[in-house]
CSV table of C-alpha atoms and ligand atoms in Angstrom, one decimal:
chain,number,residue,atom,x,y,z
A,1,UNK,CA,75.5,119.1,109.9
A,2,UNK,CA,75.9,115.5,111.2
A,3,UNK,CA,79.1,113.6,110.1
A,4,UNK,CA,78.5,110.1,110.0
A,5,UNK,CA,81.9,107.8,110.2
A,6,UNK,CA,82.4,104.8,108.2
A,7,UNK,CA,84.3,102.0,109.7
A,8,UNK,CA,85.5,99.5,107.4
A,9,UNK,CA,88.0,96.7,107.4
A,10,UNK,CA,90.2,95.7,104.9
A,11,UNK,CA,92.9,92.6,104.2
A,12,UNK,CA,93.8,92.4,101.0
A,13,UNK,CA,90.7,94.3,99.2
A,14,UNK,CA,93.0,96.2,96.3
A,15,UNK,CA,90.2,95.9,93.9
A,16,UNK,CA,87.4,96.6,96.0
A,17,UNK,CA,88.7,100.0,97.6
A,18,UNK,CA,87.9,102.2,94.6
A,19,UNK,CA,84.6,100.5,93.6
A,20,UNK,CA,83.7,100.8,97.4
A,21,UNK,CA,84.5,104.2,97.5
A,22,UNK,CA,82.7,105.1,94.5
A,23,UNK,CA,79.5,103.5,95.8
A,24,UNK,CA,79.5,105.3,99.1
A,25,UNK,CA,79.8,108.4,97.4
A,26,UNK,CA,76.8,107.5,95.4
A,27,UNK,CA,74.8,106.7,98.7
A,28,UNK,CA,76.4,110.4,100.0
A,29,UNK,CA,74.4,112.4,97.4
A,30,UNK,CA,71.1,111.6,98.9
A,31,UNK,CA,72.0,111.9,102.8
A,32,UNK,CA,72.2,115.1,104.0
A,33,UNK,CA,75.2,114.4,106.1
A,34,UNK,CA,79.5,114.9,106.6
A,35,UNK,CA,81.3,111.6,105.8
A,36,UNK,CA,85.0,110.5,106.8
A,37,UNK,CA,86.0,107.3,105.7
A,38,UNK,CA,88.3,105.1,108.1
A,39,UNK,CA,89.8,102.0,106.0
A,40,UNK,CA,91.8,99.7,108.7
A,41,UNK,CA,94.2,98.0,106.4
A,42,UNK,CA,94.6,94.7,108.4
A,43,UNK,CA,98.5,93.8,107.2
A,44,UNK,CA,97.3,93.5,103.4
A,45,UNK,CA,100.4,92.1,101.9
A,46,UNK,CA,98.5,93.4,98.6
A,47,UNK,CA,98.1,97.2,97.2
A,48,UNK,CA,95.5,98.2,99.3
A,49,UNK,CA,96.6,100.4,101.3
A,50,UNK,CA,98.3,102.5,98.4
A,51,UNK,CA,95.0,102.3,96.8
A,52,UNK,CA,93.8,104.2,100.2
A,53,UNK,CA,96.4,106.1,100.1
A,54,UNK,CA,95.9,107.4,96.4
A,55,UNK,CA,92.2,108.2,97.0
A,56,UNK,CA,93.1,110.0,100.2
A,57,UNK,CA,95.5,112.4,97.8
A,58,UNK,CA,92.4,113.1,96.0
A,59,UNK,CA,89.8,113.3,99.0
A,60,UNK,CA,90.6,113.9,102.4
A,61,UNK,CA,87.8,111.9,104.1
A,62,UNK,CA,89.5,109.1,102.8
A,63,UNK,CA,91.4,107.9,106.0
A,64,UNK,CA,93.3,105.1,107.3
A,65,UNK,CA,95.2,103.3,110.0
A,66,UNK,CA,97.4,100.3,108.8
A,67,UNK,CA,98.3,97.7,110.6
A,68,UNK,CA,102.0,96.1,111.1
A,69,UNK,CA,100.4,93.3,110.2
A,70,UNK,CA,97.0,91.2,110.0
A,71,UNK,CA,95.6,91.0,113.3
A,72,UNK,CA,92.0,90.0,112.1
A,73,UNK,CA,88.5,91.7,111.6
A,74,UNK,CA,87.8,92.2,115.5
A,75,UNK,CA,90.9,94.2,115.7
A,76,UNK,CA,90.2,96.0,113.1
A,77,UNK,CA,86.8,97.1,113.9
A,78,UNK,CA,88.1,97.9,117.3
A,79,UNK,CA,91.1,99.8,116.0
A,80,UNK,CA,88.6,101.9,113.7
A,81,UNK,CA,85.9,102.3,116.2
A,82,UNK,CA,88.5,104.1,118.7
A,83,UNK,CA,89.9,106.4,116.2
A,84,UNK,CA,86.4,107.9,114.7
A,85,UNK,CA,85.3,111.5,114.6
A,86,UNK,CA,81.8,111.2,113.6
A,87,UNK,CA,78.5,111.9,115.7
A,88,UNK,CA,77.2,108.4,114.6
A,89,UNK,CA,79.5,105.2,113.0
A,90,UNK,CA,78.9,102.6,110.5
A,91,UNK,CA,81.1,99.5,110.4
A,92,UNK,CA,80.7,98.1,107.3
A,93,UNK,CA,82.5,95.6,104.9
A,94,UNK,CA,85.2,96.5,102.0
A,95,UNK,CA,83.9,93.7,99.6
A,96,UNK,CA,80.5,95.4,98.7
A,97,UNK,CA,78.5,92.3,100.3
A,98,UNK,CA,76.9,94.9,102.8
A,99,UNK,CA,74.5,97.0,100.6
A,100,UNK,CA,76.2,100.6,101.2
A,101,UNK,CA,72.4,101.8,100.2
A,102,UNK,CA,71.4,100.5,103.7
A,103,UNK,CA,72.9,103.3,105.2
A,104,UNK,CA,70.3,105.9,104.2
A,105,UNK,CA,67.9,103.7,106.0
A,106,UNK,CA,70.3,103.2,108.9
A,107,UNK,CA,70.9,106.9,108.9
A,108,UNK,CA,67.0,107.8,108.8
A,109,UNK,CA,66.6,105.3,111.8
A,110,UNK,CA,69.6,106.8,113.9
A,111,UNK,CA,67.5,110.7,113.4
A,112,UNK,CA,64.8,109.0,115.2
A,113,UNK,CA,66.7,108.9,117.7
A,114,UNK,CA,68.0,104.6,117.8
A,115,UNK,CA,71.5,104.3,119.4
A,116,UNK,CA,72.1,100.5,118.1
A,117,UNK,CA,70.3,99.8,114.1
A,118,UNK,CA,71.8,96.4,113.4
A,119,UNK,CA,72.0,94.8,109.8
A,120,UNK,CA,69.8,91.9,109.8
A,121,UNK,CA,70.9,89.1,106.8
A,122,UNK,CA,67.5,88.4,105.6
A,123,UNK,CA,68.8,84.9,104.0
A,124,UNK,CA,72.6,83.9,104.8
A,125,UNK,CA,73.7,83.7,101.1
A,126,UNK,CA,75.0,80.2,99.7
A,127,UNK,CA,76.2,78.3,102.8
A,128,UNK,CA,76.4,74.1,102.9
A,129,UNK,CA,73.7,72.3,105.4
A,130,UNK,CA,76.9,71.4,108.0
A,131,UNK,CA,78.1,75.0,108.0
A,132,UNK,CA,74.3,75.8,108.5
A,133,UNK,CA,73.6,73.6,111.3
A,134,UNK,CA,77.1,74.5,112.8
A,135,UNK,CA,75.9,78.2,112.7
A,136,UNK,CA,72.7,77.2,114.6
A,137,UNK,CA,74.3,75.8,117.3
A,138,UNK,CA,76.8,78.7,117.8
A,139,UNK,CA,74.2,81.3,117.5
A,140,UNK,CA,71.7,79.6,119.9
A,141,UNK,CA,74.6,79.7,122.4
A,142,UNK,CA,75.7,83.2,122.3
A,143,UNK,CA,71.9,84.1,122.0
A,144,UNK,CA,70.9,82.4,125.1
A,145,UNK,CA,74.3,84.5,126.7
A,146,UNK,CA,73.1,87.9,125.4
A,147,UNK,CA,69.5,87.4,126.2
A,148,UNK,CA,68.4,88.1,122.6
A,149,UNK,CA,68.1,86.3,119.4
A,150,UNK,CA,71.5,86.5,117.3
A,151,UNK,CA,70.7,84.4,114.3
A,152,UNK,CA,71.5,86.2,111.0
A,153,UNK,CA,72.6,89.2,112.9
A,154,UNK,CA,75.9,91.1,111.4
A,155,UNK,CA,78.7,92.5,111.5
A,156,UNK,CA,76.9,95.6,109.6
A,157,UNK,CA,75.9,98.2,111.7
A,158,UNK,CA,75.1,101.7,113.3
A,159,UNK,CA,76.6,102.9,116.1
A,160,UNK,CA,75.6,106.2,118.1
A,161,UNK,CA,78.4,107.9,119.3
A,162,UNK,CA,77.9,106.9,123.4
A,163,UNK,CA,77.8,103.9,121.4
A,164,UNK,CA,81.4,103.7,120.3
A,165,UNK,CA,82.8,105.6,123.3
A,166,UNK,CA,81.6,102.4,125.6
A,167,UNK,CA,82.9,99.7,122.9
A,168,UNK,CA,86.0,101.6,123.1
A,169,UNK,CA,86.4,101.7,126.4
A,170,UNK,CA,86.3,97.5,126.8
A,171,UNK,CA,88.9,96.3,127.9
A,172,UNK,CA,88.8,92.8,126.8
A,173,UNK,CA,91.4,91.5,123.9
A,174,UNK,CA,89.0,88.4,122.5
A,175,UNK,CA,86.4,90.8,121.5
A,176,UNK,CA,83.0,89.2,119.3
A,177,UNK,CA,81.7,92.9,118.3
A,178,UNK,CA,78.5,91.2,117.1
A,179,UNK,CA,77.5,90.4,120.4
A,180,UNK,CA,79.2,93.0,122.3
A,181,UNK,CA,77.1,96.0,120.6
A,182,UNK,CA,73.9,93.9,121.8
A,183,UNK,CA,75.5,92.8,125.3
A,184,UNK,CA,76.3,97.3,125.4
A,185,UNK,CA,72.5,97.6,125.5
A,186,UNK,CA,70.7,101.3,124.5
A,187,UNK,CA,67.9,102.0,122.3
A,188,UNK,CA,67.9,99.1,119.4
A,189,UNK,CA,66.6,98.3,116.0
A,190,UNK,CA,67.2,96.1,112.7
A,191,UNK,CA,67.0,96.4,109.5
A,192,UNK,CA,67.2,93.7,106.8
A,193,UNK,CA,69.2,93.3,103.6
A,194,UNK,CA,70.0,90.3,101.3
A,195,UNK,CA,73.9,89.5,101.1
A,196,UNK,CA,75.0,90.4,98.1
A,197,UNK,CA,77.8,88.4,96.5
A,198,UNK,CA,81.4,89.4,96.7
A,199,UNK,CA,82.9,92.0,94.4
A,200,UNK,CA,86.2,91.0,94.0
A,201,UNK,CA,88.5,88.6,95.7
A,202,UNK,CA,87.3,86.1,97.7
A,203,UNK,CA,86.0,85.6,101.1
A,204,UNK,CA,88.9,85.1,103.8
A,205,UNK,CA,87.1,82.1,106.0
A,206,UNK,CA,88.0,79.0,106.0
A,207,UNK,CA,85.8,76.1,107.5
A,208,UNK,CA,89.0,75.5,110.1
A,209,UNK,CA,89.4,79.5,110.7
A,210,UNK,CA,85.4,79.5,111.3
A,211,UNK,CA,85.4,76.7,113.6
A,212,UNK,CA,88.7,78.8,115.6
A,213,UNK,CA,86.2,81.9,115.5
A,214,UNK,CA,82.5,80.0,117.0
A,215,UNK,CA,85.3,78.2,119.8
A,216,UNK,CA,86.4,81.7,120.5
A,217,UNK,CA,83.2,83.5,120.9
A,218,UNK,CA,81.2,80.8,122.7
A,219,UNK,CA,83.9,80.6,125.7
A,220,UNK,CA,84.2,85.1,125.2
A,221,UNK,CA,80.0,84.9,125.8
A,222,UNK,CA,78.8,81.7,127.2
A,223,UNK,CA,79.9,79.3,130.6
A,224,UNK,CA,77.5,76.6,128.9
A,225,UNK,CA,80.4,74.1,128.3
A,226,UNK,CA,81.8,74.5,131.7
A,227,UNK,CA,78.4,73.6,132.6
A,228,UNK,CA,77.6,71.1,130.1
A,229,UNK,CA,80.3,69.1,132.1
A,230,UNK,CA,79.3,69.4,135.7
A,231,UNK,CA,76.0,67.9,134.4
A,232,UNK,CA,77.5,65.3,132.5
A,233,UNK,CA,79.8,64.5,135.6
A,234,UNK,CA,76.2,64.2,137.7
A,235,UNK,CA,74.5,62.0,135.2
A,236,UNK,CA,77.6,59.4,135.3
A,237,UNK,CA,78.0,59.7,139.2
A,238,UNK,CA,74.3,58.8,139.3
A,239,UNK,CA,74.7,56.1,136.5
A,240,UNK,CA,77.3,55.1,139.1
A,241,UNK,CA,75.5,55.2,142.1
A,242,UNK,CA,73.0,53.0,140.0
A,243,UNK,CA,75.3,50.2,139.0
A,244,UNK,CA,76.7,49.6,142.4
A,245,UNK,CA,73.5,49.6,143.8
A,246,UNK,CA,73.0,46.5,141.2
A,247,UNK,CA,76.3,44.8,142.1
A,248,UNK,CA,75.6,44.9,145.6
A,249,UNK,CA,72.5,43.0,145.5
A,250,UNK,CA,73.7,41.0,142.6
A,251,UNK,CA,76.3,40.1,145.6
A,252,UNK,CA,73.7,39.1,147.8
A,253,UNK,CA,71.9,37.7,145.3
A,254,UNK,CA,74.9,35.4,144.7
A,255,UNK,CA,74.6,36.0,141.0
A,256,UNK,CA,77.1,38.9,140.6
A,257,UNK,CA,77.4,39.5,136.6
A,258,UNK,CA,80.7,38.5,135.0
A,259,UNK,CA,81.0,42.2,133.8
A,260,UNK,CA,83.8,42.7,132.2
A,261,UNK,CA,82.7,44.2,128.8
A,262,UNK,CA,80.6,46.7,131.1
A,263,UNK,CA,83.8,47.9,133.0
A,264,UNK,CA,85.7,48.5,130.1
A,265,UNK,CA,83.0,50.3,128.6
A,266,UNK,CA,82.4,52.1,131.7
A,267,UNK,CA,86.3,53.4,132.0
A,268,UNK,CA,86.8,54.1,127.9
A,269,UNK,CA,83.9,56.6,128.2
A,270,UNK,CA,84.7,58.1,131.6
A,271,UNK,CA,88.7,58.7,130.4
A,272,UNK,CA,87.0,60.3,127.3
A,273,UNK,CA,84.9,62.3,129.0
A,274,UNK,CA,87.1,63.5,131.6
A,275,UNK,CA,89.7,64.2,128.3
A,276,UNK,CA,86.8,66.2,126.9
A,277,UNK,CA,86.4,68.4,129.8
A,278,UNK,CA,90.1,68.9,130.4
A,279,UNK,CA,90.5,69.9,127.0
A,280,UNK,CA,87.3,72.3,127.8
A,281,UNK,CA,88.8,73.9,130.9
A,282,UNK,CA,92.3,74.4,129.1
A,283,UNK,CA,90.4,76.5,126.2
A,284,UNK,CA,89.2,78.7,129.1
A,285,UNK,CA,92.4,78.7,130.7
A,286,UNK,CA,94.1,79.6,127.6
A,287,UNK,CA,91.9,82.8,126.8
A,288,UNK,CA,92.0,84.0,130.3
A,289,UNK,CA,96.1,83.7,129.7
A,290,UNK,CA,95.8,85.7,126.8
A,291,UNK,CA,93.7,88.0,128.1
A,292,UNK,CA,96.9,88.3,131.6
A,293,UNK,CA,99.5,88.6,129.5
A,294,UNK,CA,97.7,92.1,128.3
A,295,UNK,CA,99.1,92.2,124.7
A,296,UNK,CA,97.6,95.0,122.4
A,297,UNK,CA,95.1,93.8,120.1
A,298,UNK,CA,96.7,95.2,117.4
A,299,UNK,CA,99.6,97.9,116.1
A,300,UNK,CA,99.6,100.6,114.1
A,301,UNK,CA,101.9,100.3,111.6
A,302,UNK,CA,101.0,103.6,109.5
A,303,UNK,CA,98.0,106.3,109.3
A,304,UNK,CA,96.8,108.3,106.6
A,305,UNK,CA,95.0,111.3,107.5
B,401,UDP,N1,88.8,91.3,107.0
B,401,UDP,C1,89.8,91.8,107.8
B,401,UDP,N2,90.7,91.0,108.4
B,401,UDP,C2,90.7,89.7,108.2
B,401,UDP,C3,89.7,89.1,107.4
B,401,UDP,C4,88.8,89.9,106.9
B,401,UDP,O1,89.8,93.1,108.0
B,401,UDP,O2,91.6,89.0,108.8
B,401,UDP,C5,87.8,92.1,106.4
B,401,UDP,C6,87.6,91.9,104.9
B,401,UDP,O3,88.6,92.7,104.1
B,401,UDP,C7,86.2,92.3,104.6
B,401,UDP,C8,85.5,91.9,105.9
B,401,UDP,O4,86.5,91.8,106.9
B,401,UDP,O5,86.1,93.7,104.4
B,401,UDP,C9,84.7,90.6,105.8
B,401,UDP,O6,85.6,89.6,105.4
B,401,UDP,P1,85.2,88.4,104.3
B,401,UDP,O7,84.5,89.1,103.2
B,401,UDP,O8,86.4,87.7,104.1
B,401,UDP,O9,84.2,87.6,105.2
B,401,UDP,P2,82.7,87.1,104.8
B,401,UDP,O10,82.0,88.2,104.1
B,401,UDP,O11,83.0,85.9,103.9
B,401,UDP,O12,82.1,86.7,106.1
B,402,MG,MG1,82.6,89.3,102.6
């Protein structure tokens, strides 16, 4: 019999671990598959991980890895994704907003022999027009990086086994696992689901903690900023070139322009822009520091099971 892993991440989820648990059983009785569920409690400073704990006494495919403290979801997926057993892995959310019913589906797929069946968000659930337009951008970026269209794409998916073993095997600390199970390659395929709205608790983004995570994963996919400034540096050396040209035969002309306004305009924008790129470069230069100084992603704490 296949044993299908579930991977899911949890900060702070108390009251969402036994109603998740619950439902996944549910989904169980129709799939004629082995289960072992791997909670990664991400330094929940809440009960959660007793709550794991307690179901684990009761079931013992309830398992979990704990961190020492909360290292964010990417660990956590990476932490769970290295520590699986099954023939075929999940990674879906605590919080009930991934429909656990999807899996049957995803299961079905993964018989037929796909390697990748990513969760497709058929609407994005209530988001404001900025936060829209800001996820555009980012996801036009990193698509145009992976060579494939990202929009609406998730963090819910399967994963064959060769799957997993090559995630696991990254080496990488700033890992975007949405992109890296495309950027991994094998035999794809979606399937779509509406977002359902939280259980319990509430969501753990803020706008400031998004805006961290799109900086991240644009410079972890994409060298469009670095190049975004050499072509900005060409058009002003050619808006350059152009205004001397000008001054020189204003010279001649004897009717050079009294342009001071110009010059100071000229300077404040080229400062700015050369601040702009600095600041551009050092976000590269940071990441490739973190990435040197070859800190774990994360640390277990404790395990159950
Ligand atoms: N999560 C996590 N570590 C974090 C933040 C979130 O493991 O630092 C988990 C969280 O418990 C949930 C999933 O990641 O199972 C998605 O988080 P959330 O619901 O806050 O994000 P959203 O659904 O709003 O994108
Ligand atoms: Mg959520």
């Amino acid at each position: 019999m296949d044993k299908i892993s579930l991977v899911v991440p949890c900060f702070n989820e108390q009251d969402n671990i036994v109603p998740f648990y619950d439902a996944i059983l549910k989904v169980f009785d129709d799939i004629p598959a082995a289960f072992e569920l791997m909670f990664v409690d991400d330094g929940s400073s809440d009960s959660t991980f007793e709550r794991i704990q307690a179901l684990h006494g009761k079931d013992d495919r309830v398992k979990c890895i704990s961190f020492s403290r909360n290292f964010g979801k990417e660990a956590a997926l990476f932490a769970g994704i290295r520590n699986v057993t099954g023939d075929c892995t999940v990674v879906i959310d605590a919080d009930l907003q991934h429909p656990p019913l999807l899996i049957k589906e995803m299961y079905k797929l993964w018989k037929e022999g796909y390697q990748v069946v990513e969760g497709i968000k058929r609407d994005r659930g209530k988001e404001s027009v900025i936060h829209g337009l800001f996820t555009k951008l980012f996801y036009r970026m990193i698509s145009s990086a992976v060579k494939i269209d990202m929009a609406n794409s998730s963090d819910y998916k399967l994963l064959d086994r060769k799957v997993t073993e090559e995630l696991a095997k990254l080496k990488e600390r700033n890992t975007f696992f949405r992109a890296l199970s495309f950027w991994v390659g094998f035999k794809k395929t979606s399937v779509y689901y509406e977002v359902a709205d939280r259980v319990s608790g509430h969501s753990k983004w803020s706008t400031r903690s998004l805006m961290k995570y799109a900086v991240k994963n644009v410079i972890c996919f994409s060298y469009l900023p670095l190049h975004i400034i050499s072509i900005v540096g060409i058009i002003f050396v050619l808006i350059a070139l152009g205004i001397g040209i000008d001054a020189i035969l204003s010279y001649f002309r004897n009717n050079a322009a009294s342009g001071f306004p110009t010059i100071v305009f000229l300077m404040l924008i080229g400062f700015g822009g050369c601040l702009i790129s600095l600041g551009i470069i050092g976000v590269y230069i940071a990441q490739i520091y973190d990435e040197v100084k070859k800190r774990p992603q994360y640390i277990i704490g404790r395990r159950i099971g």
